XYZ file of C-alpha atoms in Angstrom:
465
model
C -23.645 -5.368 -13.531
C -20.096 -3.716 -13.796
C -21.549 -0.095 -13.426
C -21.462 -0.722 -9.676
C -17.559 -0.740 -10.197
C -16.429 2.272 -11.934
C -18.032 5.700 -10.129
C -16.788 8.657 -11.880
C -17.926 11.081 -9.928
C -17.962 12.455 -6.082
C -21.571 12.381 -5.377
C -22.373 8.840 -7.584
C -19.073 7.434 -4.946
C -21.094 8.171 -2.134
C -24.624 6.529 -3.886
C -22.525 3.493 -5.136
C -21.121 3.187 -1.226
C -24.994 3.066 0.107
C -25.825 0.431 -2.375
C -23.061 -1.466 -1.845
C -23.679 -1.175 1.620
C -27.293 -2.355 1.749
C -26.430 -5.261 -0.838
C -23.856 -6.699 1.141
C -24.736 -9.336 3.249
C -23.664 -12.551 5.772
C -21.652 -13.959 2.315
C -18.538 -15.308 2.902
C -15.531 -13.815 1.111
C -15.346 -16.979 -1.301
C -18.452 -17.286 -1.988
C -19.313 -13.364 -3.154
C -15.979 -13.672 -5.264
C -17.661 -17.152 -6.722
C -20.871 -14.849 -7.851
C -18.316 -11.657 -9.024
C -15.442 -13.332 -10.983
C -17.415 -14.953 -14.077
C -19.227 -11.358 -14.943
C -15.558 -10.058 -14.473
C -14.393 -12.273 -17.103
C -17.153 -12.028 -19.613
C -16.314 -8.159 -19.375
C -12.656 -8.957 -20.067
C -13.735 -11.404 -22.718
C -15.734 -8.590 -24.148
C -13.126 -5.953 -24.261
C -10.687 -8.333 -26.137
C -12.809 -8.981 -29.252
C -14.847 -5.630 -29.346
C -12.157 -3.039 -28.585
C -8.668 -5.394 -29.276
C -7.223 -2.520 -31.603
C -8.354 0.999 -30.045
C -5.358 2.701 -29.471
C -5.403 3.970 -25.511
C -2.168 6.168 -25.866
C 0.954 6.760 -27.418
C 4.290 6.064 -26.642
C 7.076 8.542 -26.783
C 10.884 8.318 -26.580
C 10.603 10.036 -23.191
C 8.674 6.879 -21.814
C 10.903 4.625 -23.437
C 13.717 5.832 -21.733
C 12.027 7.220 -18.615
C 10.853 4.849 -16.405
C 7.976 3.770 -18.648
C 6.028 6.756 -16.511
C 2.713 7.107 -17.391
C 2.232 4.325 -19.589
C -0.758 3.076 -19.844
C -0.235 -0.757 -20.309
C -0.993 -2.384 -16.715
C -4.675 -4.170 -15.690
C -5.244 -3.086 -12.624
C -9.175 -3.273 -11.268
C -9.167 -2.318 -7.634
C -7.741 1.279 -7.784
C -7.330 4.046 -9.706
C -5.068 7.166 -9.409
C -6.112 10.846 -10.635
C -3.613 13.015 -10.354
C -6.166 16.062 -9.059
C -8.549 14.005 -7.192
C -6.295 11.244 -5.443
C -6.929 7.327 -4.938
C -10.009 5.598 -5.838
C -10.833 2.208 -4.391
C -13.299 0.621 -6.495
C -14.637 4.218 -7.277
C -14.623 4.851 -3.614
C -12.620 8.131 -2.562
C -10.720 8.160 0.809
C -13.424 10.315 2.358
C -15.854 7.602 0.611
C -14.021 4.832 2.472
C -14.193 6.379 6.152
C -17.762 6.701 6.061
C -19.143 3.399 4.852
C -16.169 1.000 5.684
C -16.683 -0.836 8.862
C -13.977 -0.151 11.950
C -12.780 -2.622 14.637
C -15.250 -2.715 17.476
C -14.931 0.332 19.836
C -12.905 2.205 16.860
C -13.672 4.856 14.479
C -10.897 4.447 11.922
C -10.850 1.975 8.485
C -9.137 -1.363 9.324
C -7.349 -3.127 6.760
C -9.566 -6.470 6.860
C -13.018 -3.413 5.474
C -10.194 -2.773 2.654
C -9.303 -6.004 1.674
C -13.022 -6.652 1.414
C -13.180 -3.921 -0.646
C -10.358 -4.487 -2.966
C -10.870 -8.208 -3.559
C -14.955 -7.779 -4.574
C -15.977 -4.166 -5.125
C -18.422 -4.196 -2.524
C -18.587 -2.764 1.068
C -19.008 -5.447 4.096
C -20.800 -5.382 6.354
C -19.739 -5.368 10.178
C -20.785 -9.176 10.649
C -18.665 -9.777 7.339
C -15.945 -7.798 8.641
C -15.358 -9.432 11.705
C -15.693 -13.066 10.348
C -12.791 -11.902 8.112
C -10.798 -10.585 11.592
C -11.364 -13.806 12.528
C -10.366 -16.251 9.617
C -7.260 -14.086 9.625
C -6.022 -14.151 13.465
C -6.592 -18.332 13.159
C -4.545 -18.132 10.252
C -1.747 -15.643 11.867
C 0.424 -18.336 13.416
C 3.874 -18.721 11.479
C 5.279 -22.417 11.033
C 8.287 -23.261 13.121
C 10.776 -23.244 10.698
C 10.140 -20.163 9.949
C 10.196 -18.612 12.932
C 13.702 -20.493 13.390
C 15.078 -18.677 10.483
C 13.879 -15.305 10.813
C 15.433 -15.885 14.633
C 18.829 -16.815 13.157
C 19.358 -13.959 10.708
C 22.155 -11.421 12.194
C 20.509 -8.755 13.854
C 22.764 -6.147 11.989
C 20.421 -7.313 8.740
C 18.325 -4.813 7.603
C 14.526 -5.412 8.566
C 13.410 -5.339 4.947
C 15.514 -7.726 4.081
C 14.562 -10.206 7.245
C 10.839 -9.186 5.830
C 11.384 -10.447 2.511
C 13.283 -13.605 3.422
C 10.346 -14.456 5.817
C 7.551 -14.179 3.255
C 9.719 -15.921 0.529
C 10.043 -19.055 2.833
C 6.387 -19.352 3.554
C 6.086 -20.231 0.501
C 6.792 -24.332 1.662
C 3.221 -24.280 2.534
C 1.739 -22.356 -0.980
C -1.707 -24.110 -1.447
C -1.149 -22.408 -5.664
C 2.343 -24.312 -5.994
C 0.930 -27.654 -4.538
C -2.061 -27.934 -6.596
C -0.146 -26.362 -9.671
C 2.206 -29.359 -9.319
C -0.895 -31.962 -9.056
C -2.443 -30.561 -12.233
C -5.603 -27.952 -12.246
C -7.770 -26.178 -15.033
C -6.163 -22.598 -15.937
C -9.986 -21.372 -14.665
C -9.438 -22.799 -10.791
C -5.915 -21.087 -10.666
C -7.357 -18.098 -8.464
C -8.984 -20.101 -5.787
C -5.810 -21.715 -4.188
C -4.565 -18.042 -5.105
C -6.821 -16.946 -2.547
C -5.813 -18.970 0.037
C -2.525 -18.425 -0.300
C -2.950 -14.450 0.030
C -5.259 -15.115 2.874
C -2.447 -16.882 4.617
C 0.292 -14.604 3.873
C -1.738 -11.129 5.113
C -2.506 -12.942 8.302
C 0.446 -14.475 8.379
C 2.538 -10.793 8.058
C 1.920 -9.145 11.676
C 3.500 -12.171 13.425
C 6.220 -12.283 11.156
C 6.795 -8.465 11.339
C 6.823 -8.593 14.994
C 8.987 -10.700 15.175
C 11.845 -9.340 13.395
C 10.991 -6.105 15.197
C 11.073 -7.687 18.521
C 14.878 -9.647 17.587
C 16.299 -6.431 16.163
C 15.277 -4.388 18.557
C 13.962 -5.649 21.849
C 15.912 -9.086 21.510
C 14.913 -11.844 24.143
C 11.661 -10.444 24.628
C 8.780 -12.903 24.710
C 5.840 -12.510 21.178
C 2.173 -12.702 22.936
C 0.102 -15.313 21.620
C -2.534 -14.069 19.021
C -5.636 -13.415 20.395
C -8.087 -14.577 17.977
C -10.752 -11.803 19.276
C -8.425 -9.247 17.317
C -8.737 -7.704 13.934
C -5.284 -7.635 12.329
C -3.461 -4.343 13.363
C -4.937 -5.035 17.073
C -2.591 -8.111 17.401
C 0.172 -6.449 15.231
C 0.572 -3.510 17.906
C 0.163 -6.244 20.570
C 2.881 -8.898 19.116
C 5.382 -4.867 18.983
C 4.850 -4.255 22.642
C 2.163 -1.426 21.840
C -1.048 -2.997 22.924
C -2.130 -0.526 25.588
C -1.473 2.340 23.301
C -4.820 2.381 21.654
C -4.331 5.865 19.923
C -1.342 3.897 17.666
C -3.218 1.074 17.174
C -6.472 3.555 15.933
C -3.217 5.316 13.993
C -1.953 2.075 12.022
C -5.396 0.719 11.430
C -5.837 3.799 9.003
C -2.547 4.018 7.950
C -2.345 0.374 6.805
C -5.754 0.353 5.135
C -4.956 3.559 3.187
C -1.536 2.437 2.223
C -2.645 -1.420 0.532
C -3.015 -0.260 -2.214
C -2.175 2.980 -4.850
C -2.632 1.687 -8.253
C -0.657 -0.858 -9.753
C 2.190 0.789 -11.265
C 4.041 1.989 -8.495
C 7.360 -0.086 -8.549
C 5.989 -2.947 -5.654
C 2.829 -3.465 -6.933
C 4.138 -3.754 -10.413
C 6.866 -6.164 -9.506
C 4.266 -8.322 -7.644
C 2.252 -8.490 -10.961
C 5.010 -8.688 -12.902
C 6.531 -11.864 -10.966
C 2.940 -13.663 -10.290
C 2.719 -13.294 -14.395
C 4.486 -16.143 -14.442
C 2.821 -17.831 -12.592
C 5.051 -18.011 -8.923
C 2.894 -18.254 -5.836
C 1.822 -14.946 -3.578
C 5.247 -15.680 -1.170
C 7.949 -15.407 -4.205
C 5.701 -12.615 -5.879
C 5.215 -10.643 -2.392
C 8.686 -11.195 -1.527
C 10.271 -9.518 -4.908
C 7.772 -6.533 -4.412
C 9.166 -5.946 -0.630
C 12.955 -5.865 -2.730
C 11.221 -3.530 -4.817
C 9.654 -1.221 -1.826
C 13.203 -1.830 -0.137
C 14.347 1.122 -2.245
C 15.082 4.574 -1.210
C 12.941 6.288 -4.025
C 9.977 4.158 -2.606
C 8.995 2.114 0.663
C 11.991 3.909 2.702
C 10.969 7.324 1.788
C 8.838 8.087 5.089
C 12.377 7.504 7.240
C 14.048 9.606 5.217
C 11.060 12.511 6.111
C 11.461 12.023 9.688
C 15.564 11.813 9.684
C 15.214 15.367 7.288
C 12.783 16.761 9.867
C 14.452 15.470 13.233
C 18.137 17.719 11.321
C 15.740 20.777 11.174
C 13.952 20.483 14.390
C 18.315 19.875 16.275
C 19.118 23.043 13.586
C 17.127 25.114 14.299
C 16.061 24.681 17.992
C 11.865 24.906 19.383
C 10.822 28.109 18.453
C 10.715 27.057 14.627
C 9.321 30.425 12.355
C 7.826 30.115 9.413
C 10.915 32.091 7.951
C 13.348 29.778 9.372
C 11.597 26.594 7.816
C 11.856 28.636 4.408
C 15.270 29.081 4.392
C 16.185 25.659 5.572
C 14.219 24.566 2.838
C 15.895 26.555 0.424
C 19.137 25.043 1.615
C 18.191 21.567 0.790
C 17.573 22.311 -2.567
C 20.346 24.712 -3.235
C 22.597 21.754 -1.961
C 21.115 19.751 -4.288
C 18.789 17.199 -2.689
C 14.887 16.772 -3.000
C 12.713 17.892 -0.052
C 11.593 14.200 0.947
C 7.833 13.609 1.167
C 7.079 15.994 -1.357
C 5.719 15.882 -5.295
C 4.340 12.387 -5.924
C 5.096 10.411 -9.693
C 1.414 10.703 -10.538
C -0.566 13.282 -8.266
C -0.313 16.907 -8.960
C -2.192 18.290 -5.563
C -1.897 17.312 -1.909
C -2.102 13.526 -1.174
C -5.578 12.563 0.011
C -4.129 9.891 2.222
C -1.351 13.266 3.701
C -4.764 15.012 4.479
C -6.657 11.596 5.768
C -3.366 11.345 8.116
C -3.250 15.061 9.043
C -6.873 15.219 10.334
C -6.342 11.998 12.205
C -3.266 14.038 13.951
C -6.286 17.326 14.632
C -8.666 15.109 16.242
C -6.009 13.759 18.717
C -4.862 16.991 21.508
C -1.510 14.529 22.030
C -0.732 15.144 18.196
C -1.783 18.815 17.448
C 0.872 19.455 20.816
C 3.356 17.235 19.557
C 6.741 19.573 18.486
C 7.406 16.941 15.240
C 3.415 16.817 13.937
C 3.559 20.434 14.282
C 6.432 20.939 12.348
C 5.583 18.950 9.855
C 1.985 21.433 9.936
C 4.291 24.406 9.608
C 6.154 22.723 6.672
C 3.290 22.192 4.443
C 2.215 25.924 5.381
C 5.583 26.876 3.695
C 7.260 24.302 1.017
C 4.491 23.596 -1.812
C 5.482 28.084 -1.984
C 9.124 27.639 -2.149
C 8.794 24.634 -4.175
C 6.945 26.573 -6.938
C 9.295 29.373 -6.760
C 12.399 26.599 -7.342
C 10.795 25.536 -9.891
C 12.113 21.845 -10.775
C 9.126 20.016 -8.959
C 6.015 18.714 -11.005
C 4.097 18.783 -7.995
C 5.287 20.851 -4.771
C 2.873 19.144 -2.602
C 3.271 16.614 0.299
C 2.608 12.816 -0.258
C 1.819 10.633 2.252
C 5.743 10.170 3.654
C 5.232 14.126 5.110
C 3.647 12.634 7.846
C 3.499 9.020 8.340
C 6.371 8.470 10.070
C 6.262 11.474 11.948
C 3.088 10.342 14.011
C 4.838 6.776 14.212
C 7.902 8.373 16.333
C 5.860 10.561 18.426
C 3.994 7.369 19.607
C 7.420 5.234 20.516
C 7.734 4.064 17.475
C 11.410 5.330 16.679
C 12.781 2.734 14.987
C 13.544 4.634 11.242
C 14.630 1.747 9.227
C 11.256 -0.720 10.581
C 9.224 1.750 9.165
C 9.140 0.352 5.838
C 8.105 -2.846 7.229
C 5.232 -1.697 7.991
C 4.484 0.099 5.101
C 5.293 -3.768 3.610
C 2.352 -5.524 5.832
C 0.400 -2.881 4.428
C 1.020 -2.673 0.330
C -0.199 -6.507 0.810
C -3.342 -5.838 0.606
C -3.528 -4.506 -2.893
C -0.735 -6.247 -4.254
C -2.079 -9.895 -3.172
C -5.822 -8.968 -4.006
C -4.428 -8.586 -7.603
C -2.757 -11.279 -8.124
C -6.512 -13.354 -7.468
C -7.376 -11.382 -10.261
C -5.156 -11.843 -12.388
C -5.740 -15.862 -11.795
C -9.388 -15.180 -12.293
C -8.844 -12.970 -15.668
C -6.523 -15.498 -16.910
C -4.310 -12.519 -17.427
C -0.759 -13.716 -19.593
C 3.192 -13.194 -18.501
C 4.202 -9.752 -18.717
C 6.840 -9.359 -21.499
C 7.135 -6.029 -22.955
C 9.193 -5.388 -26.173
C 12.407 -3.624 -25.475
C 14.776 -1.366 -27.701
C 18.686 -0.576 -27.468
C 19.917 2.812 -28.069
C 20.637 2.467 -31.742
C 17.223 0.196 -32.539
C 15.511 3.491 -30.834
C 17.733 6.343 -32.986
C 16.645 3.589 -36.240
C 13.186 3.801 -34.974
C 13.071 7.777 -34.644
C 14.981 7.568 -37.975
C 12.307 6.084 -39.948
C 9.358 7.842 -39.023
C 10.833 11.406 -39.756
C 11.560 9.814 -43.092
């Protein structure tokens, strides 16, 4: 059975997709979970006592004291990152994805409720499936009261990442996990009131991002209702104010579905594993991984693009050469910062979700004309060069920051610092869909064995001996 989940190749993605396709059918998301999850755990099971001792990699001192990068020693099922060929959902390539996953009705692009699908069972929906999801999700999208209350009393002056996380921790009154933890339930049912309370909290995330966008910025401004005919981003850009602007709607649709998730060892999707190991509902887990994408080497990266590109752009004026973009590159780095949005911890070529975003930009005659998308065209036509030449980058190519945020502003979206706030609805989708897994798998607490400096030097000690 588990074949259908890991596609190794380019051409078996796209045969795996069609099957997918034609086995999904009018299953609800619980029940096709119900029929998954015990084959899931058998395989688990099997792993354990067959292949308990093969050695998967080595650790170095480097690793130790690095960041841990590259380690492998994290279960993570939906995705998988190569650092040639990009993101892999389920064996599903980003390509992959934009053919067989469904859109909204009247769209073209991947929305968010086709990913989660995806991420949470392995398998494609259907349209029909697709749109029941939309549904469950927009009845579910109303935040309580008191919640609303608190996010409304927070100074404005807070920063919107911080409102974010505050929200999502206090939803966490209503966790359907934390209730029936208290009551008493087998170890086996933990991942159903899991589900529930992921459910709650991704439909639950547009209102509550809308809100703190619409007090920090456009304060006494009345929230539309939810319209329960919406998919998910369709009432987020309504609840902002940019309902009628169907091109950024079209725009966040892909770029939340691409964003949920990147593997699970990037520093928010860790820290949500890392936290639900122990057993805290979604809300506290969630709301520690938002701290964790808070951070300017991750979630705030794609403001930092646009404020770098925005200085070039007032620099050096609208007739922007290729020459002039080299040497203002060249400054950056010989003043000692990093070119933001480019090299990537794990990928060593172009980010498939940069080139997903870039030929959504071609197809719209608003983008290609617009001076920021084409500078940041002009950019990539001249830094992964210059970046070789410096020579202190692993990989001189853009990730997805080189662009996101540019198409955001050109749309109206100008608001740097609520960018990451979106990227936070977003990274939900993969973070949260773990977390059922690791209910279902019966996966343990994290702990990892750590060393001091002298245990370490003792360690390196020995073994030369």
């Amino acid at each position: 059975m588990f074949a259908r989940f890991v596609v190794p190749t380019r051409a078996s993605a796209a045969r795996f997709a069609a099957t997918q396709y034609r086995f999904a059918s009018t299953k609800s998301l619980r029940d096709t979970l119900k029929d998954i999850i015990p084959a899931k755990q058998e395989q688990l099971k099997k792993l354990k006592t067959e292949h308990g001792q093969t050695v998967v990699g080595d650790v170095k001192v480097e690793n130790i004291i690095g960041g841990m990068r590259g380690l492998k020693a994290m279960l993570w099922d939906a995705s998988v990152l190569d650092p040639i060929e990009g993101i892999r959902f389920h064996g599903l390539s980003i390509p992959d994805c934009q053919k067989v996953l469904p859109p909204a009705p009247g769209g073209k692009e991947i929305i968010p409720e086709s990913m989660l699908w995806l991420l949470l069972t392995g398998q494609v929906p259907t349209s029909e499936q697709t749109r029941q999801l939309s549904r469950e999700l927009a009845e579910k999208g109303d935040l309580p009261k008191f919640v609303e209350q608190l996010v409304d009393e927070l100074p404005k002056t807070l920063h919107p990442m911080t409102q974010l996380g505050i929200g999502v921790a206090a939803l966490n009154h209503d966790s359907a996990f934390q209730a029936a933890y208290e009551k008493g339930m087998k170890k086996t049912e933990y991942w159903a009131p899991t589900l529930e309370d992921c459910l709650n909290l991704i439909a639950r995330l547009p209102a509550l991002a809308a809100r703190i966008y619409r007090n920090v910025y456009k304060p006494g401004t009345e929230l539309p209702a939810i319209n329960k005919d919406l998919d998910l981003v369709g009432n987020y850009t309504n609840m902002l104010g940019y309902g009628s602007n169907q091109n950024l709607t079209e725009y966040l649709r892909l770029y939340i579905a691409l964003h949920g998730d990147h593997e699970g060892g990037n520093a928010s999707a860790h820290t949500a594993h890392l936290v639900g190991s122990t057993l805290s509902d979604p809300y506290l887990s969630y709301s520690a991984a938002l701290f964790a994408l808070a951070g300017p080497l991750h979630g705030l990266a794609n403001q930092e693009v646009l404020r770098w590109q925005l200085a070039m752009q007032q620099e050096l004026g609208d007739k922007i050469t290729h020459d002039d973009i080299r040497d203002y590159l060249w400054k950056t780095l010989k003043s000692g910062q990093v070119v933001p949005g480019y090299g990537h911890g794990v990928l060593r070529n172009p980010d498939p979700r940069f080139i997903a975003l870039q030929e959504f930009c071609q197809a719209r005659p608003e983008l290609k004309e617009s001076p920021i998308v084409q500078l940041v065209n002009k950019t990539f036509e001249v830094a992964p060069d210059v970046l070789k030449e410096h020579g202190k980058t692993k990989n001189p190519y853009p990730n997805v920051d080189a662009t996101s945020g540019c198409v955001l502003y050109h749309y109206g979206l100008t608001e740097f610092k609520y960018y990451t706030v979106i990227f936070g609805v977003s990274r939900a989708l993969g973070a949260l869909t773990q977390l059922v897994w690791a209910r279902a798998l019966g996966l343990p607490i994290e702990r990892p064995k750590s060393l001091s400096l002298d245990a370490l030097e003792e360690l390196i000690k020995n073994q030369k001996q």
